[in-house]
Structure formats: structure tokens, C-alpha cells
Amino acid sequence: MDRRFDGAERFAEGAQYIGGRLRPGSSGRTHAVVDPATGAELLSYELAGPADVDAAVAAAADAFPAWAGATPGERSDALHRFAGVLAERAADLALAESVQCGKPIRLTTGFDVPGTVDNAAFFAGAARHLEGRSAAEYSADHTSYIRREPIGVVGSIAPWNYPLQMAAWKVLPAIAAGNTVVLKPAELTPLTSLMFAQAATAAGIPDGVVNIVSGAGRDAGEHLVGHPSVAMTSFTGSTPVGRRVAGIATATVKRLHLELGGKAPFVVFDDADLEAAVHGAVAGALINTGQDCTAATRAYVQRPLYEAFVSGVADLMAGVRLGDPLDPATDLGPLVSHAQRDRVAGFVDRARSYATVVTGGEAPAGELAKGAYYLPTLVTGAAQDSEIVRDEVFGPVLAVLPFDSDDEGIALANDTPYGLAASAWSRDVYRTGRATREIEAGCVWINDHIPILSEMPHGGSKASGYGKDMSAYSFEEYTQVKHVMSDNTAVARKAWHRTVFTVG
């Protein structure tokens, strides 16, 4: 596949998208978007500064009254057109996502892009179903009903691991509910977020409803979170940065949605289908080169299956093909950058002092050495309190630990500050039922790991944050509930007035 993506020509006017047009940033600093498979520069652009954030927020605020005042049907029609434009541009989006992130083209064409199109189609339908509870006379003299209203300008910050899908997850429920959005993608990977916003304009969504500021977190991101005209912040990223975002947002008393880190347990009971668990673990650990907050990172395997599981995973990982992300035969691409590759390698190198690296554990040699590649890695013998088991590695690394009783397996799964996702593997419905009840996570898969659906919510608990992306549940984040109460009596002098005054 041709890997040419002329970012310099496509974004010659700048990498900020404000009020329906591209423009340059004003921070005075530039940033290069680099293909992590080759080191080639795709785009050098001027980063956004506070002035660009101000302009984007102003554009969103100007667009808000008309967009919020549109009927649900009008917003739905616009989102249906949006889904159509995204589908027409699918190949272009897949190429851009692959070259800026290093994702295998099979993943972008089979997961990232179709998932984004499906999200747009889902929210096009969901826009017509923003309802409150039915009206009733909860007081004998009044009728009460609920209005669900948009919040205003939403300031969203998205990470670099799924730039296109995260743009969709942030923007679609917000605008379906009648809000307007300023999205800050990661400065490493702004290309598909910009293309997403351009597709919105092409679909007839009014200028200013979707705006993109491509800048650094300390400059553009923090200014966006603290902006007095931003009514809500939605952030996806690491837990440490999430704490910083929460502090800034709390100071301005705005609505906050956080989707943070994870360290997903993969619990294999002794009656599990071993082949299914082995294949599920490799797929769950290596998706997006392990750069996924729901990736399988800690496998707990009941002792009768432990050795066979380790052997099976090692064999499968050893056969995974690393290569050019644009080659359809490639299984695993590079990490997003050499810095991220080196961070992952650091975790594994430190683990050698207390654990066994069964397979992988190094960058490949030869032609791939110039890219940010790292071999699929399996680690055993690590203690529960070790760094490789406790901390988020965010790379193609799986640690496997044994357990004896079911109680121990579930306790180990919960022994983490995170609570985003988990899976349990067993043929026994009572075992899996217990796992779904007792494992502390926003999503628990049974005999699978990773699949997501537009119709179902995504979000965590504990240090993984709060609030939901996707599904109708996400409207809880992007709407405010208003109680309206109407007098039915037409009586001027009401009995309850006498509790306040008796004259007249």
C-alpha cells in the first residue's frame, strides 16, 4: 500500500480547525508529526497557544445557541450525513491513522475507521431519544416534568493511542445532545482529528460546532480546561494527568468526565477453554501494540492450566509478524514513538532482576530497527507488588501469575488502583457470574477480551476515572437535568403561603 500522506500540502493553512476553517497556531512553537515506522516527518505545524484556545471557545460559544436550538431531528439528520461522509473517506482516514500512529492497516480498516463510522450512525439515531421522565402530579397541585438540556461548550482532550476513535467518542455524544465542542488531540497525532472535523463541515454541521486545537497539554490543554466559558471537560489519558485536569476543572466548578488508565486483569479458571484463553490473551495484550487502556496486561491463571497457558502464549507471540504497518500481512506495528518504545523497554529491563522474560523483551534488529518496534513480550515469575504487575506499561507486554482458589484469583484481579476493564474465562456460568459481580471494573468480558460496541458504555471506576463514553449512557455526561414544576390550581392565596406569612 502506498504510504504517502502529504500532510504539508493537506494542512498548509495550519493544524488548528476553528470556526470551520484551518488556521495556524500562535504559540510560536512547532511540532513534527512523525511516522513511527520509518521516522519520516509527515507534518511540521505551529502548535496552538492560549489565544487559539480562546478563539476556538469563542467560535463554539457563538455556534451554541443555534445548534442547541435545533430540533433533535435536525441534529440527527446532520449526524447521518456525517456518518456518510466518514464512510466515503474511510480509506483516507485509515491511511492517515496508520502512518501517524504506526497502527497496522488491518486494524485501522477493520476496527478504528468502521468503529468511528458506526459511532456516528449510532448517535445520529440516539439524538432523537433525549428524553426525561414522563410528567406526573407528584404534588396534588402541580405537574412536574424533566427537561434534558445541553450544557454548553465542551472542552475535550483526547490521547494519542486512538486519535480518530477518541475524537468520535468525545465529539459525537456531545453534539448529538446539542453542545458544541473544542477538542484538543495529542500533539503527536492530530491528523485524523482534523480530518474528522473537516468531515463534519462537509456534512453540513455548522461552523463552530466542532473545533480542533492542536497543542501541548501545558499550554493549550490546561488553558482549555480552565477556560471560564467552557462548561464541561472530558478527558481521556493517564491517571496522573487526569488528577491535574481534575484539579484545574474543580477550581472553575465545571462538569468533569475522566477516562483514565487501566491495568486489566485476565482471569483464567481451571475449567476454561485453554485454546480460547491463549488466543484471547495474545489478541487482548497486543491490540494496538498494547497501547490500549483496556488491554490484557495481567493474566492470572489457575495453577492446573498455568504451565500450558504460558507455553501456548509464548508460542503464539513468537509467531506474531512485525512489519510495515501498511502491509496487510503485518500483525504488529511500532509503538507511537521511540520515546514510548524506550519507556516500555525500561519496564521489561528492570523486570529482569525479579522475573523471567519468556519471549520478546527487546527491539527487533535489521530493517525494523529504525522504527519504534518492540517484540511481543511475556513475563512470568513477577510478584504481585512488582512494577511490571502494578503499573501501566502501555506496550506489547503480558505478565502471567498463577493462583490457586477462586477467591484468590478474584482478589488478585482487584488488587490494583485501577478499575477500567477485566475478563474472566470459564465454562461455569456460576463462576463467571461471580466474576462479573465481584471484579471491580467498568467492563467485565466473559470468555473474550477487548470487543466494544457503540450501544454499550465504556468507562471505569477507582483510579480509572468516572463517566461513560459511547452508548446512550454517555448523554448523562453531556446533558443537565432541569425540573420544571407548574401550578395547576390557579389559586392566588395558597395554603402553604401561611407557613411564611399570615397577613392579607
Coordinates of C-alpha atoms in Angstrom, one line a residue:
M1 CA 0.0 0.0 0.0
D2 CA 1.3 3.5 -0.8
R3 CA 2.3 5.1 2.4
R4 CA 2.4 8.7 1.0
F5 CA 0.4 11.1 3.1
D6 CA 1.1 14.7 2.2
G7 CA 0.4 16.4 5.4
A8 CA 2.3 19.5 4.4
E9 CA 0.0 20.1 1.5
R10 CA -3.2 19.0 3.2
F11 CA -2.7 21.2 6.2
A12 CA -0.7 24.0 4.6
E13 CA -3.1 26.6 6.2
G14 CA -2.4 25.2 9.6
A15 CA -3.3 22.4 12.0
Q16 CA -6.0 24.3 14.0
Y17 CA -9.6 24.0 12.9
I18 CA -11.6 26.8 14.3
G19 CA -15.0 28.1 13.1
G20 CA -15.0 25.8 10.1
R21 CA -11.5 26.5 8.7
L22 CA -7.9 25.6 9.1
R23 CA -5.6 28.2 10.6
P24 CA -2.0 28.2 12.0
G25 CA -1.3 28.1 15.7
S26 CA 0.0 31.1 17.6
S27 CA 2.2 29.6 20.3
G28 CA 5.4 30.4 18.4
R29 CA 6.5 26.8 18.6
T30 CA 6.3 24.0 16.0
H31 CA 5.9 20.3 16.4
A32 CA 6.5 17.4 13.9
V33 CA 4.2 14.5 13.3
V34 CA 6.4 11.6 12.6
D35 CA 5.7 8.2 11.1
P36 CA 6.9 5.8 13.9
A37 CA 7.6 3.0 11.4
T38 CA 10.1 4.9 9.4
G39 CA 11.0 8.1 11.3
A40 CA 9.8 10.2 8.3
E41 CA 8.2 13.6 9.1
L42 CA 4.6 13.8 8.0
L43 CA 3.8 17.3 9.0
S44 CA 5.5 20.2 10.9
Y45 CA 2.9 22.5 12.3
E46 CA 2.6 25.5 14.6
L47 CA 1.2 24.5 18.0
A48 CA -1.9 26.1 19.5
G49 CA -1.4 28.5 22.3
P50 CA -3.9 30.1 24.7
A51 CA -5.0 32.6 22.0
D52 CA -6.0 29.8 19.7
V53 CA -8.0 28.1 22.5
D54 CA -9.8 31.4 23.2
A55 CA -10.7 31.7 19.5
A56 CA -12.0 28.1 19.4
V57 CA -14.0 28.6 22.6
A58 CA -15.5 31.8 21.2
A59 CA -16.4 30.0 17.9
A60 CA -18.1 27.2 19.9
A61 CA -19.9 29.7 22.1
D62 CA -21.2 31.6 19.1
A63 CA -22.4 28.4 17.5
F64 CA -24.1 27.0 20.6
P65 CA -27.4 28.8 20.7
A66 CA -28.4 27.8 17.1
W67 CA -27.1 24.3 17.5
A68 CA -28.7 23.7 20.9
G69 CA -32.0 25.2 19.5
A70 CA -32.1 22.8 16.5
T71 CA -34.6 20.0 16.8
P72 CA -33.4 16.5 17.6
G73 CA -34.4 15.5 14.1
E74 CA -32.3 18.3 12.6
R75 CA -29.2 17.2 14.6
S76 CA -30.0 13.6 13.7
D77 CA -30.1 14.3 10.0
A78 CA -26.7 16.2 10.2
L79 CA -25.1 13.2 12.1
H80 CA -26.5 10.8 9.5
R81 CA -24.8 12.9 6.8
F82 CA -21.7 13.0 8.9
A83 CA -21.6 9.2 9.1
G84 CA -21.9 9.1 5.3
V85 CA -19.0 11.4 4.7
L86 CA -16.8 9.5 7.1
A87 CA -17.7 6.3 5.3
E88 CA -16.8 7.9 1.9
R89 CA -13.4 9.0 3.3
A90 CA -12.7 5.7 5.1
A91 CA -9.6 4.7 3.1
D92 CA -8.1 8.2 3.6
L93 CA -8.8 8.1 7.3
A94 CA -7.3 4.6 7.7
L95 CA -4.1 5.6 5.9
A96 CA -3.7 8.7 8.0
E97 CA -4.3 6.8 11.2
S98 CA -1.8 4.1 10.3
V99 CA 1.0 6.4 9.3
Q100 CA 0.7 8.8 12.3
C101 CA 0.3 6.1 14.9
G102 CA 2.1 3.1 13.4
K103 CA -1.1 1.0 13.5
P104 CA -1.3 -2.0 11.2
I105 CA -3.6 -1.2 8.3
R106 CA -5.7 -4.2 9.1
L107 CA -6.5 -2.6 12.4
T108 CA -7.4 0.8 11.1
T109 CA -9.5 -0.6 8.2
G110 CA -11.2 -3.3 10.3
F111 CA -11.6 -1.5 13.7
D112 CA -10.7 2.2 14.1
V113 CA -12.5 3.6 11.0
P114 CA -15.6 1.3 10.8
G115 CA -16.0 1.8 14.6
T116 CA -16.0 5.5 14.1
V117 CA -18.5 5.4 11.3
D118 CA -20.7 3.1 13.4
N119 CA -20.5 5.6 16.3
A120 CA -21.6 8.4 14.1
A121 CA -24.5 6.4 12.8
F122 CA -25.5 5.3 16.4
F123 CA -25.5 8.9 17.7
A124 CA -27.5 10.0 14.7
G125 CA -30.3 7.7 15.9
A126 CA -29.7 8.4 19.6
A127 CA -30.1 12.2 19.0
R128 CA -33.8 11.6 18.7
H129 CA -34.1 9.9 22.0
L130 CA -33.0 12.5 24.5
E131 CA -35.9 12.1 27.0
G132 CA -36.7 13.0 30.6
R133 CA -39.1 11.1 32.8
S134 CA -42.8 11.4 32.0
A135 CA -44.8 14.2 33.5
A136 CA -46.8 13.5 36.6
E137 CA -48.5 15.2 39.6
Y138 CA -46.1 14.3 42.4
S139 CA -47.7 17.2 44.3
A140 CA -51.5 17.3 44.1
D141 CA -51.4 20.9 43.0
H142 CA -48.6 20.8 40.5
T143 CA -47.4 19.0 37.4
S144 CA -43.7 18.2 37.2
Y145 CA -41.6 17.1 34.3
I146 CA -37.9 16.8 33.3
R147 CA -36.1 18.6 30.6
R148 CA -32.7 17.3 29.5
E149 CA -30.7 20.2 28.1
P150 CA -27.2 20.6 26.6
I151 CA -24.5 22.0 28.9
G152 CA -22.8 24.5 26.5
V153 CA -19.2 24.5 25.3
V154 CA -17.4 21.2 26.0
G155 CA -13.6 21.2 26.2
S156 CA -12.3 17.7 25.3
I157 CA -8.8 16.3 25.5
A158 CA -8.0 13.0 23.7
P159 CA -4.9 10.8 23.8
W160 CA -2.6 9.5 21.0
N161 CA -3.4 5.8 21.1
Y162 CA -6.8 6.0 19.2
P163 CA -6.9 9.5 17.8
L164 CA -9.8 9.0 15.4
Q165 CA -12.0 6.9 17.7
M166 CA -11.3 9.2 20.6
A167 CA -12.3 12.2 18.5
A168 CA -15.6 10.4 17.8
W169 CA -16.1 9.3 21.4
K170 CA -15.7 12.9 22.6
V171 CA -17.5 14.8 19.9
L172 CA -20.4 12.7 18.8
P173 CA -22.4 12.4 22.1
A174 CA -21.7 16.0 22.9
I175 CA -23.0 17.4 19.7
A176 CA -25.9 14.9 19.4
A177 CA -27.1 16.4 22.7
G178 CA -26.8 19.9 21.4
N179 CA -23.5 21.0 22.8
T180 CA -20.6 22.5 20.8
V181 CA -17.0 21.2 21.2
V182 CA -13.4 22.2 21.3
L183 CA -11.2 19.1 21.1
K184 CA -7.5 19.0 21.8
P185 CA -6.0 15.9 20.3
A186 CA -2.5 14.8 21.4
E187 CA 0.1 16.9 19.6
L188 CA 1.8 13.6 18.3
T189 CA -1.3 12.5 16.4
P190 CA -3.6 15.4 15.3
L191 CA -4.2 14.3 11.6
T192 CA -7.3 12.3 11.9
S193 CA -8.9 14.6 14.4
L194 CA -8.5 17.4 11.9
M195 CA -9.9 15.2 9.1
F196 CA -12.8 14.3 11.4
A197 CA -13.7 17.9 11.9
Q198 CA -13.4 18.6 8.2
A199 CA -15.8 15.8 7.5
A200 CA -18.3 17.4 10.0
T201 CA -18.2 20.6 8.0
A202 CA -18.6 18.7 4.7
A203 CA -21.7 17.0 6.2
G204 CA -23.3 20.4 6.8
I205 CA -22.7 20.6 10.6
P206 CA -22.5 24.4 11.2
D207 CA -19.1 26.1 11.6
G208 CA -18.1 26.3 15.2
V209 CA -19.9 23.2 16.4
V210 CA -16.7 21.1 16.1
N211 CA -13.3 22.8 16.7
I212 CA -9.8 21.4 17.0
V213 CA -6.8 22.9 18.8
S214 CA -3.6 21.0 18.2
G215 CA -1.3 21.9 21.0
A216 CA 0.7 20.8 24.0
G217 CA -1.1 19.9 27.3
R218 CA 0.6 22.5 29.4
D219 CA -0.3 25.4 27.0
A220 CA -3.4 24.6 25.1
G221 CA -4.8 21.8 27.3
E222 CA -4.7 23.4 30.6
H223 CA -6.0 26.7 29.2
L224 CA -8.9 24.8 27.7
V225 CA -9.8 23.0 31.0
G226 CA -9.6 26.2 33.0
H227 CA -11.4 28.4 30.5
P228 CA -14.3 30.2 32.1
S229 CA -16.6 29.8 29.0
V230 CA -16.1 26.0 28.9
A231 CA -18.9 24.4 30.8
M232 CA -17.6 20.8 30.8
T233 CA -14.3 19.0 30.4
S234 CA -14.0 15.4 29.1
F235 CA -10.5 13.9 29.4
T236 CA -9.0 10.6 28.3
G237 CA -5.4 9.9 29.3
S238 CA -3.2 8.8 32.1
T239 CA -4.3 8.8 35.7
P240 CA -1.5 11.3 36.8
V241 CA -2.5 13.8 34.2
G242 CA -6.2 13.2 35.0
R243 CA -5.5 14.3 38.5
R244 CA -4.0 17.5 37.2
V245 CA -7.0 18.0 34.9
A246 CA -9.4 17.4 37.8
G247 CA -7.7 20.0 39.9
I248 CA -8.0 22.7 37.2
A249 CA -11.6 21.8 36.4
T250 CA -12.6 21.8 40.1
A251 CA -11.3 25.2 40.6
T252 CA -13.7 26.5 37.9
V253 CA -16.6 24.3 39.2
K254 CA -17.3 22.7 35.8
R255 CA -18.7 19.3 34.9
L256 CA -15.9 16.7 34.5
H257 CA -15.7 13.3 32.8
L258 CA -12.5 11.3 33.2
E259 CA -11.5 8.1 31.4
L260 CA -8.0 7.3 32.7
G261 CA -5.5 4.4 32.9
G262 CA -6.0 0.7 33.4
K263 CA -4.3 -2.5 34.2
A264 CA -6.8 -5.0 33.1
P265 CA -6.8 -8.5 34.7
F266 CA -7.3 -11.6 32.6
V267 CA -8.6 -14.3 34.9
V268 CA -8.4 -17.9 33.7
F269 CA -10.1 -20.5 35.8
D270 CA -9.1 -24.1 35.6
D271 CA -12.2 -25.2 33.6
A272 CA -11.6 -22.6 30.9
D273 CA -11.2 -23.4 27.2
L274 CA -7.4 -23.2 27.1
E275 CA -7.0 -22.6 23.4
A276 CA -9.6 -19.8 23.6
A277 CA -7.9 -18.2 26.6
V278 CA -4.4 -18.4 25.0
H279 CA -5.7 -16.8 21.7
G280 CA -7.7 -14.2 23.6
A281 CA -4.7 -13.3 25.8
V282 CA -2.4 -12.7 22.8
A283 CA -5.0 -10.6 21.0
G284 CA -6.0 -8.7 24.1
A285 CA -2.4 -8.0 25.1
L286 CA -1.2 -7.0 21.6
I287 CA -4.0 -4.9 20.2
N288 CA -2.7 -1.6 19.1
T289 CA 0.8 -2.8 20.1
G290 CA -0.5 -2.9 23.7
Q291 CA -1.2 0.8 23.7
D292 CA -4.8 0.4 25.0
C293 CA -6.0 1.2 28.5
T294 CA -8.2 -2.0 28.4
A295 CA -5.5 -4.3 27.0
A296 CA -4.9 -7.6 28.8
T297 CA -1.9 -6.8 30.9
R298 CA -2.1 -9.1 34.0
A299 CA -3.1 -12.8 33.3
Y300 CA -4.0 -14.7 36.4
V301 CA -4.2 -18.4 35.6
Q302 CA -5.4 -21.1 38.0
R303 CA -2.5 -23.5 38.6
P304 CA -3.7 -26.6 36.7
L305 CA -3.6 -24.6 33.5
Y306 CA -0.7 -22.3 34.3
E307 CA 2.2 -24.0 32.5
A308 CA 0.1 -24.9 29.4
F309 CA -1.1 -21.3 29.2
V310 CA 2.4 -19.8 29.4
S311 CA 3.7 -22.2 26.8
G312 CA 0.7 -21.5 24.4
V313 CA 1.0 -17.7 24.8
A314 CA 4.8 -17.9 24.3
D315 CA 4.4 -19.9 21.1
L316 CA 1.7 -17.6 19.6
M317 CA 3.7 -14.4 20.5
A318 CA 6.8 -15.8 18.9
G319 CA 4.9 -16.2 15.6
V320 CA 3.4 -12.7 15.5
R321 CA 4.7 -10.8 12.5
L322 CA 6.2 -7.3 13.0
G323 CA 6.5 -5.2 9.9
D324 CA 5.4 -2.3 7.8
P325 CA 2.0 -1.1 9.1
L326 CA 0.7 -0.6 5.6
D327 CA 1.4 -4.2 4.6
P328 CA -1.8 -6.2 5.1
A329 CA 0.3 -9.2 6.3
T330 CA 1.7 -7.2 9.3
D331 CA 0.3 -8.2 12.7
L332 CA 2.1 -5.7 15.0
G333 CA 3.3 -2.2 14.1
P334 CA 5.6 0.1 16.1
L335 CA 4.8 1.9 19.2
V336 CA 3.7 5.5 18.7
S337 CA 7.2 6.9 19.2
H338 CA 10.8 5.9 20.1
A339 CA 10.3 7.6 23.5
Q340 CA 7.3 5.3 24.2
R341 CA 9.3 2.2 22.9
D342 CA 12.1 3.1 25.3
R343 CA 9.7 3.5 28.2
V344 CA 8.2 0.0 27.6
A345 CA 11.8 -1.4 27.3
G346 CA 12.7 0.2 30.6
F347 CA 9.8 -1.7 32.4
V348 CA 11.0 -5.0 30.9
D349 CA 14.7 -4.4 31.5
R350 CA 14.0 -3.6 35.2
A351 CA 11.8 -6.7 35.5
R352 CA 14.7 -9.0 34.6
S353 CA 16.1 -8.5 38.1
Y354 CA 13.0 -10.2 39.7
A355 CA 11.1 -12.0 36.9
T356 CA 11.7 -14.1 33.8
V357 CA 11.2 -12.8 30.3
V358 CA 9.9 -15.9 28.5
T359 CA 9.8 -14.4 25.0
G360 CA 10.4 -11.0 23.4
G361 CA 11.9 -8.3 25.7
E362 CA 13.8 -6.4 23.0
A363 CA 13.5 -4.2 19.9
P364 CA 14.0 -6.1 16.7
A365 CA 17.1 -5.9 14.7
G366 CA 17.5 -5.4 10.9
E367 CA 15.3 -3.2 8.8
L368 CA 12.8 -2.6 11.6
A369 CA 15.5 -1.2 14.0
K370 CA 14.9 2.3 12.6
G371 CA 11.2 2.2 13.7
A372 CA 9.8 2.2 17.2
Y373 CA 9.2 -1.5 17.3
Y374 CA 9.2 -3.8 20.3
L375 CA 8.8 -7.6 20.3
P376 CA 5.7 -9.2 21.9
T377 CA 6.8 -9.9 25.4
L378 CA 5.7 -12.4 28.0
V379 CA 6.9 -12.1 31.6
T380 CA 6.5 -14.7 34.4
G381 CA 7.6 -15.1 38.0
A382 CA 6.9 -11.5 38.9
A383 CA 5.4 -10.8 42.4
Q384 CA 2.0 -9.2 42.7
D385 CA 3.5 -6.0 44.1
S386 CA 6.2 -5.6 41.4
E387 CA 6.3 -2.7 39.0
I388 CA 5.5 -4.8 35.9
V389 CA 2.3 -6.1 37.5
R390 CA 1.2 -2.9 39.3
D391 CA 2.0 -0.1 36.8
E392 CA 0.6 0.7 33.3
V393 CA 3.3 -0.3 30.8
F394 CA 1.3 0.6 27.7
G395 CA 3.1 -1.7 25.3
P396 CA 3.0 -5.3 24.0
V397 CA 3.8 -6.9 27.4
L398 CA 1.8 -9.5 29.3
A399 CA 2.7 -10.6 32.8
V400 CA 1.3 -14.0 33.9
L401 CA 0.9 -15.1 37.5
P402 CA -0.6 -18.3 39.0
F403 CA -3.4 -18.6 41.6
D404 CA -5.0 -21.5 43.5
S405 CA -8.5 -20.8 44.7
D406 CA -11.3 -18.8 43.0
D407 CA -11.2 -16.4 46.0
E408 CA -7.5 -15.8 45.4
G409 CA -8.0 -15.2 41.7
I410 CA -10.7 -12.5 42.2
A411 CA -8.7 -10.9 45.0
L412 CA -5.6 -10.6 42.8
A413 CA -7.7 -9.2 40.0
N414 CA -9.0 -6.5 42.3
D415 CA -5.6 -5.8 43.9
T416 CA -5.0 -2.7 41.8
P417 CA -5.8 1.0 42.0
Y418 CA -7.4 0.8 38.5
G419 CA -10.9 -0.4 37.6
L420 CA -11.4 0.0 33.8
A421 CA -11.8 -3.4 32.3
A422 CA -11.3 -7.1 33.0
S423 CA -12.1 -10.6 31.7
A424 CA -12.9 -14.0 33.2
W425 CA -12.5 -17.3 31.4
S426 CA -14.6 -20.3 32.5
R427 CA -17.2 -22.7 31.2
D428 CA -19.0 -22.5 34.5
V429 CA -21.8 -19.8 34.5
Y430 CA -21.7 -19.6 38.3
R431 CA -18.0 -18.8 38.3
T432 CA -18.3 -16.2 35.5
G433 CA -21.4 -14.8 37.2
R434 CA -19.4 -14.3 40.4
A435 CA -16.6 -12.7 38.5
T436 CA -18.9 -10.2 36.9
R437 CA -20.3 -9.3 40.3
E438 CA -17.1 -9.1 42.2
I439 CA -14.4 -7.9 39.9
E440 CA -14.2 -4.1 40.3
A441 CA -14.2 -2.7 36.7
G442 CA -16.4 -0.7 34.4
C443 CA -16.5 -3.6 31.9
V444 CA -16.1 -7.3 32.5
W445 CA -15.9 -9.6 29.5
I446 CA -16.6 -13.3 29.8
N447 CA -14.6 -15.6 27.6
D448 CA -13.4 -12.7 25.5
H449 CA -11.4 -9.5 25.9
I450 CA -11.5 -6.1 24.1
P451 CA -14.7 -6.0 21.9
I452 CA -16.6 -2.8 22.2
L453 CA -20.0 -1.7 20.9
S454 CA -21.5 1.7 20.1
E455 CA -24.6 0.7 22.0
M456 CA -22.7 -0.2 25.2
P457 CA -20.9 2.2 27.6
H458 CA -17.2 2.4 28.2
G459 CA -15.7 3.9 31.4
G460 CA -14.1 2.9 34.6
S461 CA -14.1 3.1 38.4
K462 CA -11.4 3.8 41.1
A463 CA -8.3 5.4 39.6
S464 CA -9.6 4.7 36.1
G465 CA -12.0 7.6 36.4
Y466 CA -15.7 8.1 36.1
G467 CA -18.3 8.7 33.5
K468 CA -19.1 6.9 30.2
D469 CA -18.2 7.2 26.6
M470 CA -20.4 5.7 23.9
S471 CA -24.0 4.5 24.2
A472 CA -27.0 6.4 25.4
Y473 CA -25.4 6.4 28.9
S474 CA -22.9 9.0 27.6
F475 CA -25.7 11.6 27.4
E476 CA -25.6 11.7 31.2
E477 CA -22.2 13.4 30.9
Y478 CA -23.3 15.9 28.2
T479 CA -26.7 17.0 29.4
Q480 CA -28.1 18.7 32.5
V481 CA -31.4 17.7 34.0
K482 CA -33.9 20.5 34.7
H483 CA -37.0 20.1 36.8
V484 CA -40.0 22.2 35.6
M485 CA -42.9 22.5 38.0
S486 CA -46.2 24.1 37.1
D487 CA -49.1 25.1 39.3
N488 CA -52.4 23.5 38.3
T489 CA -54.8 25.3 40.7
A490 CA -54.9 29.0 39.6
V491 CA -55.3 29.8 43.3
A492 CA -53.6 33.1 44.3
R493 CA -53.6 32.5 48.1
K494 CA -52.2 29.1 48.6
A495 CA -52.3 27.3 51.9
W496 CA -48.5 26.8 52.0
H497 CA -48.1 30.6 52.0
R498 CA -49.5 30.6 55.5
T499 CA -46.3 28.9 56.7
V500 CA -44.4 32.0 55.6
F501 CA -46.8 34.9 56.4
T502 CA -50.4 35.3 57.7
V503 CA -51.3 38.9 56.7
G504 CA -53.7 39.5 53.8

